[in-house]
Short mmCIF file of C-alpha atoms and ligand atoms in Angstrom, two decimals:
data_model
loop_
_atom_site.label_atom_id
_atom_site.label_comp_id
_atom_site.label_asym_id
_atom_site.label_seq_id
_atom_site.Cartn_x
_atom_site.Cartn_y
_atom_site.Cartn_z
CA MET A 119 33.92 27.16 -32.65
CA ASN A 120 31.09 24.86 -31.76
CA ILE A 121 33.46 22.04 -30.89
CA SER A 122 35.63 24.11 -28.61
CA LEU A 123 32.61 25.40 -26.72
CA ARG A 124 31.37 21.85 -26.31
CA GLN A 125 34.71 20.81 -24.92
CA LEU A 126 34.57 23.75 -22.58
CA PHE A 127 31.18 22.82 -21.15
CA GLY A 128 31.60 19.05 -21.21
CA ARG A 129 29.32 16.56 -22.90
CA LYS A 130 28.53 13.76 -20.48
CA PRO A 131 25.03 12.26 -20.58
CA LYS A 132 22.89 13.97 -17.95
CA SER A 133 22.64 11.86 -14.82
CA SER A 134 18.94 12.75 -14.59
CA SER A 135 18.21 11.05 -17.92
CA ILE A 136 20.16 7.99 -16.85
CA ALA A 137 18.12 7.93 -13.64
CA LYS A 138 14.88 8.13 -15.58
CA GLN A 139 15.87 5.40 -17.99
CA ARG A 140 16.93 3.03 -15.20
CA LEU A 141 13.79 3.74 -13.19
CA LYS A 142 11.52 2.99 -16.12
CA LEU A 143 13.04 -0.44 -16.52
CA VAL A 144 13.02 -1.41 -12.89
CA ILE A 145 9.50 -0.12 -12.29
CA THR A 146 8.16 -2.05 -15.25
CA GLN A 147 9.58 -5.22 -13.75
CA ASP A 148 8.23 -4.28 -10.30
CA ARG A 149 4.76 -3.73 -11.75
CA LEU A 150 4.79 -7.02 -13.61
CA ASP A 151 5.93 -8.74 -10.45
CA VAL A 152 8.77 -10.27 -12.41
CA ASP A 153 11.37 -11.79 -10.14
CA ASP A 154 15.04 -12.09 -10.91
CA ARG A 155 14.85 -15.87 -11.29
CA PHE A 156 12.32 -15.49 -14.08
CA MET A 157 14.58 -13.14 -16.00
CA THR A 158 17.63 -15.35 -15.44
CA ARG A 159 15.80 -18.44 -16.70
CA LEU A 160 14.47 -16.61 -19.72
CA HIS A 161 17.96 -15.32 -20.36
CA HIS A 162 19.49 -18.83 -20.27
CA GLU A 163 16.81 -20.53 -22.33
CA LEU A 164 16.77 -17.82 -24.95
CA ALA A 165 20.57 -17.97 -25.20
CA GLU A 166 20.42 -21.73 -25.68
CA VAL A 167 18.10 -21.38 -28.65
CA LEU A 168 19.96 -18.44 -30.13
CA ALA A 169 23.28 -20.26 -29.91
CA LYS A 170 22.02 -22.58 -32.64
CA TYR A 171 21.85 -19.68 -35.04
CA PHE A 172 24.42 -17.11 -33.97
CA GLU A 173 27.86 -17.01 -32.55
CA PHE A 174 27.80 -14.70 -29.56
CA SER A 175 29.00 -14.36 -26.02
CA VAL A 176 26.34 -15.15 -23.41
CA ASN A 177 27.66 -12.43 -21.11
CA SER A 178 27.09 -9.72 -23.66
CA VAL A 179 23.33 -10.38 -23.88
CA SER A 180 21.19 -7.80 -22.11
CA MET A 181 17.46 -8.19 -21.67
CA SER A 182 14.83 -5.99 -20.16
CA LEU A 183 11.13 -5.32 -20.05
CA LYS A 184 9.81 -1.94 -21.11
CA GLN A 185 6.45 -0.32 -20.94
CA GLU A 186 5.22 1.48 -24.02
CA GLY A 187 1.86 3.05 -23.42
CA ASN A 188 -0.36 0.25 -22.22
CA SER A 189 1.70 -2.64 -23.47
CA TYR A 190 4.92 -4.27 -22.39
CA VAL A 191 7.85 -4.98 -24.66
CA LEU A 192 10.69 -7.43 -24.14
CA VAL A 193 13.86 -5.86 -25.46
CA ALA A 194 16.91 -8.05 -26.01
CA ASP A 195 20.24 -6.66 -27.09
CA ILE A 196 22.45 -9.42 -28.48
CA PRO A 197 25.73 -8.40 -30.09
CA TYR A 198 26.69 -11.39 -32.29
CA LYS A 199 29.86 -12.26 -34.11
CA LYS A 200 28.37 -14.14 -37.05
CA PHE A 201 25.54 -16.36 -38.22
CA HIS A 202 26.01 -20.09 -38.16
CA ASP A 203 25.33 -21.59 -41.50
CA VAL A 204 22.21 -23.46 -40.49
CA ASN A 205 21.68 -25.10 -43.91
CA ALA A 206 25.20 -26.45 -44.14
CA ARG A 207 24.71 -28.37 -40.93
CA GLN A 208 21.74 -30.29 -42.08
CA MET B 234 -18.70 15.09 5.94
CA GLY B 235 -15.00 15.59 5.45
CA LYS B 236 -12.24 13.75 3.65
CA VAL B 237 -9.72 11.34 5.08
CA ILE B 238 -6.40 11.67 3.28
CA VAL B 239 -3.44 9.40 3.97
CA VAL B 240 -0.01 11.00 3.46
CA THR B 241 2.34 8.21 2.48
CA SER B 242 5.47 7.33 0.49
CA GLY B 243 7.03 3.92 0.84
CA LYS B 244 10.50 5.27 1.56
CA GLY B 245 11.27 7.00 4.85
CA GLY B 246 12.65 10.50 5.21
CA VAL B 247 11.06 11.99 2.10
CA GLY B 248 8.81 14.47 3.92
CA LYS B 249 5.56 12.77 4.96
CA THR B 250 5.55 14.17 8.48
CA THR B 251 6.68 17.61 7.29
CA SER B 252 3.92 17.61 4.67
CA THR B 253 1.23 16.43 7.09
CA ALA B 254 2.15 19.11 9.64
CA ASN B 255 2.29 21.91 7.08
CA LEU B 256 -0.77 20.93 5.08
CA GLY B 257 -2.80 20.41 8.25
CA THR B 258 -1.81 23.84 9.55
CA ALA B 259 -2.31 25.45 6.14
CA LEU B 260 -5.83 24.02 5.81
CA ALA B 261 -6.70 25.34 9.28
CA LEU B 262 -5.28 28.76 8.31
CA LEU B 263 -7.69 28.64 5.37
CA GLY B 264 -10.56 28.21 7.84
CA LYS B 265 -11.07 24.45 7.62
CA THR B 266 -11.51 22.11 10.56
CA VAL B 267 -8.64 19.66 10.52
CA VAL B 268 -7.31 16.78 12.55
CA VAL B 269 -3.85 15.41 11.87
CA VAL B 270 -3.38 11.80 12.91
CA ASP B 271 0.00 10.24 13.63
CA ALA B 272 -0.19 6.63 12.41
CA ASP B 273 3.48 5.95 13.06
CA VAL B 274 2.90 3.85 16.18
CA GLY B 275 6.12 3.32 18.12
CA LEU B 276 8.01 6.02 16.20
CA ARG B 277 5.82 9.04 16.65
CA ASN B 278 7.06 12.35 15.27
CA LEU B 279 4.16 14.47 14.18
CA ASP B 280 3.73 15.86 17.71
CA ILE B 281 7.31 17.12 17.94
CA VAL B 282 7.40 18.48 14.38
CA MET B 283 4.25 20.49 15.20
CA GLY B 284 5.59 21.59 18.59
CA LEU B 285 2.80 19.85 20.51
CA GLU B 286 4.91 17.14 22.16
CA SER B 287 4.55 18.50 25.69
CA ARG B 288 0.76 18.45 25.53
CA ILE B 289 0.05 14.82 24.63
CA VAL B 290 -1.95 13.02 27.29
CA TYR B 291 -3.84 10.34 25.36
CA THR B 292 -3.08 8.51 22.12
CA SER B 293 -5.07 6.57 19.53
CA MET B 294 -4.14 3.43 21.50
CA ASP B 295 -6.00 4.77 24.55
CA VAL B 296 -9.03 5.41 22.34
CA ILE B 297 -8.89 1.88 20.92
CA GLU B 298 -8.52 0.41 24.40
CA LYS B 299 -11.45 2.58 25.51
CA GLN B 300 -9.32 4.35 28.11
CA CYS B 301 -10.66 7.66 26.85
CA GLU B 302 -13.15 9.25 24.46
CA LEU B 303 -11.88 10.13 20.99
CA SER B 304 -12.73 13.81 21.46
CA LYS B 305 -10.68 13.93 24.68
CA ALA B 306 -7.61 12.50 22.93
CA LEU B 307 -7.50 15.31 20.36
CA VAL B 308 -4.87 17.91 21.30
CA LYS B 309 -5.89 21.39 20.31
CA ASP B 310 -3.29 23.51 18.52
CA ARG B 311 -3.64 26.92 20.21
CA ARG B 312 -2.01 28.89 17.38
CA VAL B 313 -4.82 28.45 14.90
CA ASP B 314 -8.53 27.68 15.14
CA GLY B 315 -9.84 24.32 14.05
CA LEU B 316 -6.64 22.27 14.22
CA THR B 317 -6.15 19.23 16.45
CA LEU B 318 -3.71 16.32 16.67
CA LEU B 319 -4.31 12.68 17.49
CA ALA B 320 -0.98 11.28 18.65
CA ALA B 321 0.36 7.75 18.21
CA SER B 322 1.35 5.62 21.12
CA GLN B 323 5.10 5.51 21.58
CA LYS B 324 5.21 2.37 23.74
CA ASN B 325 3.25 0.11 21.41
CA ASN B 326 4.13 -1.24 18.02
CA LYS B 327 2.36 -1.39 14.68
CA ASP B 328 0.88 -4.84 15.24
CA ASP B 329 -0.99 -3.67 18.34
CA ILE B 330 -3.51 -1.85 16.14
CA GLN B 331 -5.84 -3.47 13.60
CA PRO B 332 -6.75 -1.78 10.31
CA GLU B 333 -10.43 -2.06 11.32
CA GLN B 334 -9.78 -0.05 14.49
CA MET B 335 -8.07 2.71 12.52
CA LYS B 336 -10.99 2.74 10.14
CA THR B 337 -13.45 3.20 13.00
CA ILE B 338 -11.44 6.19 14.28
CA CYS B 339 -11.25 7.71 10.79
CA ASP B 340 -14.99 7.31 10.26
CA LYS B 341 -15.74 9.20 13.48
CA LEU B 342 -13.23 11.95 12.71
CA ARG B 343 -14.52 12.33 9.15
CA SER B 344 -18.01 13.14 10.38
CA GLU B 345 -16.74 16.01 12.53
CA HIS B 346 -13.97 17.61 10.45
CA ASP B 347 -13.40 18.98 6.96
CA PHE B 348 -10.05 17.21 6.65
CA VAL B 349 -8.43 14.26 8.39
CA LEU B 350 -4.75 13.94 7.42
CA ILE B 351 -2.99 10.72 8.33
CA ASP B 352 0.79 10.67 8.64
CA SER B 353 1.82 7.21 7.51
CA PRO B 354 4.95 5.35 8.60
CA ALA B 355 7.48 4.23 5.98
CA GLY B 356 7.20 0.76 4.52
CA ILE B 357 4.55 -1.37 2.86
CA GLU B 358 3.62 -3.58 5.80
CA ARG B 359 1.23 -3.33 8.71
CA GLY B 360 1.95 0.33 9.45
CA PHE B 361 0.93 1.24 5.93
CA SER B 362 -2.23 -0.87 5.96
CA ASN B 363 -3.26 0.68 9.28
CA ALA B 364 -2.60 4.20 8.03
CA SER B 365 -4.54 3.70 4.79
CA ALA B 366 -7.38 1.56 6.18
CA GLY B 367 -9.78 4.47 6.72
CA ALA B 368 -8.58 6.73 3.90
CA ASP B 369 -10.70 8.09 1.07
CA GLU B 370 -7.83 9.70 -0.79
CA ALA B 371 -4.02 9.67 -0.75
CA ILE B 372 -1.15 12.07 -1.05
CA VAL B 373 2.05 10.31 -2.09
CA VAL B 374 5.19 12.23 -1.18
CA THR B 375 8.40 11.60 -3.08
CA THR B 376 11.74 13.25 -3.63
CA PRO B 377 13.15 13.25 -7.17
CA ASP B 378 15.60 10.37 -6.66
CA VAL B 379 15.53 6.81 -7.93
CA SER B 380 14.90 4.95 -4.68
CA ALA B 381 12.11 7.24 -3.46
CA ILE B 382 10.36 7.09 -6.84
CA ARG B 383 10.63 3.34 -7.10
CA ASP B 384 9.11 2.96 -3.63
CA ALA B 385 6.42 5.52 -4.47
CA ASP B 386 5.41 3.38 -7.43
CA ARG B 387 4.99 0.36 -5.17
CA ILE B 388 2.82 2.36 -2.79
CA ILE B 389 0.72 3.74 -5.65
CA GLY B 390 0.06 0.16 -6.79
CA LEU B 391 -1.09 -0.79 -3.29
CA LEU B 392 -3.30 2.29 -2.95
CA GLN B 393 -4.91 1.61 -6.33
CA HIS B 394 -5.49 -1.99 -5.31
CA ALA B 395 -7.23 -0.74 -2.16
CA GLY B 396 -9.50 1.46 -4.27
CA ILE B 397 -8.19 4.71 -2.77
CA GLU B 398 -8.74 7.59 -5.19
CA PRO B 399 -7.61 10.19 -6.13
CA ILE B 400 -3.92 9.66 -5.48
CA ASN B 401 -2.05 12.95 -5.72
CA LEU B 402 1.69 13.45 -5.84
CA VAL B 403 3.75 15.93 -3.83
CA LEU B 404 7.24 16.30 -5.26
CA ASN B 405 9.40 17.37 -2.32
CA ARG B 406 12.93 18.75 -1.93
CA PHE B 407 12.95 19.87 -5.54
CA SER B 408 15.98 21.88 -6.59
CA PRO B 409 15.58 24.03 -9.72
CA GLU B 410 19.34 24.45 -9.81
CA LEU B 411 20.03 20.72 -9.92
CA VAL B 412 17.30 20.22 -12.51
CA GLY B 413 18.87 23.02 -14.51
CA ASN B 414 22.28 21.39 -14.69
CA GLY B 415 20.88 17.96 -15.46
CA SER B 416 21.55 16.26 -12.13
CA MET B 417 17.95 16.00 -10.96
CA MET B 418 14.86 14.68 -12.71
CA ASP B 419 12.24 17.33 -13.31
CA GLN B 420 8.51 17.06 -12.69
CA GLU B 421 7.81 15.78 -16.19
CA ASP B 422 10.30 12.94 -15.80
CA VAL B 423 8.76 11.94 -12.47
CA LEU B 424 5.17 12.16 -13.71
CA ASP B 425 6.06 10.20 -16.83
CA ILE B 426 7.23 7.36 -14.60
CA LEU B 427 4.59 7.46 -11.88
CA ASN B 428 1.61 8.41 -14.00
CA ILE B 429 -0.51 10.11 -11.30
CA ASP B 430 -1.66 13.70 -10.80
CA LEU B 431 0.75 16.25 -9.38
CA ILE B 432 -0.76 18.41 -6.62
CA GLY B 433 2.38 20.43 -5.91
CA ILE B 434 6.12 20.84 -5.87
CA VAL B 435 7.89 21.78 -2.63
CA PRO B 436 11.38 23.16 -3.11
CA GLU B 437 14.37 22.28 -0.98
CA ASP B 438 14.12 24.91 1.76
CA THR B 439 16.35 25.26 4.84
CA GLY B 440 13.33 26.90 6.47
CA VAL B 441 11.85 23.39 6.80
CA ILE B 442 14.73 22.39 9.05
CA THR B 443 14.72 25.53 11.22
CA SER B 444 10.94 25.49 11.58
CA THR B 445 11.12 21.83 12.63
CA ASN B 446 13.78 22.75 15.20
CA ARG B 447 11.39 25.30 16.66
CA GLY B 448 8.25 23.19 16.40
CA ILE B 449 6.50 25.89 14.39
CA PRO B 450 5.26 24.69 10.99
CA LEU B 451 6.81 26.56 8.08
CA VAL B 452 3.45 27.79 6.77
CA TYR B 453 3.39 30.42 9.54
CA GLU B 454 6.32 32.06 7.71
CA ASP B 455 4.70 33.74 4.74
CA ALA B 456 7.80 34.56 2.76
CA SER B 457 9.51 31.20 2.55
CA PRO B 458 9.25 29.31 -0.76
CA GLY B 459 8.42 26.07 1.07
CA SER B 460 5.62 27.78 2.96
CA GLN B 461 4.13 29.21 -0.22
CA ALA B 462 4.31 25.82 -1.89
CA TYR B 463 2.42 24.18 1.00
CA MET B 464 -0.18 26.96 1.06
CA ARG B 465 -0.83 26.43 -2.66
CA ILE B 466 -1.21 22.67 -2.16
CA ALA B 467 -3.66 23.30 0.69
CA ARG B 468 -5.73 25.58 -1.55
CA ARG B 469 -5.76 22.91 -4.24
CA LEU B 470 -6.99 20.41 -1.64
CA THR B 471 -9.91 22.70 -0.91
CA GLY B 472 -10.79 22.61 -4.60
CA GLN B 473 -9.30 25.91 -5.74
CA ARG B 474 -7.69 25.81 -9.14
CA ILE B 475 -4.19 27.16 -8.82
CA PRO B 476 -1.65 26.46 -11.55
CA ILE B 477 1.61 24.80 -10.56
CA PRO B 478 4.30 27.43 -11.11
CA ASP B 479 7.34 26.45 -13.08
CA LEU B 480 10.08 26.26 -10.50
CA GLU B 481 12.71 25.97 -13.16
CA GLN B 482 13.58 29.60 -13.37
CA LYS B 483 16.89 29.17 -15.10
CA GLY B 484 18.96 32.21 -15.81
CA LEU B 485 20.03 32.96 -19.36
CA LEU B 486 23.56 31.77 -18.73
CA THR B 487 22.39 28.43 -17.28
CA ASN B 488 20.25 27.97 -20.36
CA ILE B 489 23.13 28.60 -22.70
CA VAL B 490 25.45 26.28 -20.76
CA ASN B 491 22.81 23.55 -20.72
CA TRP B 492 22.16 23.92 -24.40
CA PHE B 493 25.76 23.01 -25.14
CA ARG B 494 25.87 20.28 -22.50
CA ASN B 495 22.80 18.57 -23.80
CA ARG B 496 23.77 18.54 -27.43
N1 ADP C 152 11.41 20.67 1.43
C1 ADP C 152 12.37 20.35 2.32
N2 ADP C 152 13.50 21.08 2.38
C2 ADP C 152 14.47 20.78 3.28
N3 ADP C 152 14.39 19.76 4.16
C3 ADP C 152 13.30 18.98 4.15
C4 ADP C 152 12.22 19.23 3.23
N4 ADP C 152 11.27 18.30 3.46
C5 ADP C 152 11.72 17.51 4.46
N5 ADP C 152 12.93 17.90 4.88
C6 ADP C 152 13.74 17.27 5.95
O1 ADP C 152 13.86 15.89 5.66
C7 ADP C 152 13.83 15.12 6.85
C8 ADP C 152 12.76 14.05 6.75
O2 ADP C 152 11.47 14.65 6.71
P1 ADP C 152 10.18 13.95 7.36
O3 ADP C 152 9.03 14.84 7.11
O4 ADP C 152 10.46 13.55 8.76
O5 ADP C 152 10.11 12.64 6.45
P2 ADP C 152 9.22 11.30 6.66
O6 ADP C 152 8.10 11.62 7.58
O7 ADP C 152 8.77 10.96 5.27
O8 ADP C 152 10.15 10.27 7.21
C9 ADP C 152 13.60 16.09 7.98
O9 ADP C 152 14.82 16.37 8.60
C10 ADP C 152 13.04 17.32 7.31
O10 ADP C 152 13.35 18.49 8.00
MG1 MG C 153 7.54 10.57 9.43
#
């Protein structure tokens, strides 16, 4: 019953919540005066370090700055395939 | 001593001129003495929106160049007592005026009126710094879409940096229907992002377009929702405490549909 009604009315994420979420990110970066080059550099350098520990695809890394109350948070989403065995290397 | 309030936005076309014309008229209808100032040098519009375009003789440029006295440049609106317009020059550009000169004009106008409303041009450059140079307070106008809100945030940062306070938000072209079906951000979403005080919500109203066609501000039409929204904002500007009505009057069916959609 519930499922058929849901199918009837659709269940896409509301575009207004997507708008809000995207705005929050971009405004945080605007406020911090963060330019794109800064984020790109951070992205590359962080990936370089992380590559020593994880196997992952550089293109799948997403990074953003968020504001939570009065503080800023750097959120990185890095889907990885597996850990490198760091000890075995040494 | 009155207040100088700059009406600004960052993005163009969100309703600054419409809001200046209607709030200026509404304040005069409430018995206040008001001057509305067009700060959009080179792209003046406030005169035509208010229906005063055929009566402009002098502009703020003439006052700055000492071609005429400030009081002589103010065009009296004959439909209501206490309302005048100071037009912008159409043949100059924004760099022909210095922020200091705008400030001098605002200081004089403040001493002789209850409210001085300044219609700011779009953008964050010279036009904006001229428009805000003499302002005590600000009204930021935005529509509930991503680009207008992002630009509003930039402007709010600049106003705060300039020490202009309070900064009040007018949320314009709001559609309860679109909010109801999840395609438009509501006032809480917008306030959560911009973090300033809301002074009013103006609904999408075709009356705005027809009244602009005629050159008669919407606030003369008592029944229209846009007119009532502007009248309430004007009352709030005079210090009256009037709650912001919830424009989201969803019907029962819409509520049920949304409940399933949002699960
Ligand atoms: N609440 C509203 N409902 C419908 N149309 C509106 C509303 N507010 C503004 N408009 C229309 O939007 C356009 C831009 O408004 P305007 O006041 O000139 O914006 P700005 O001065 O910020 O560039 C105009 O055509 C105006 O009639
Ligand atoms: Mg305008």
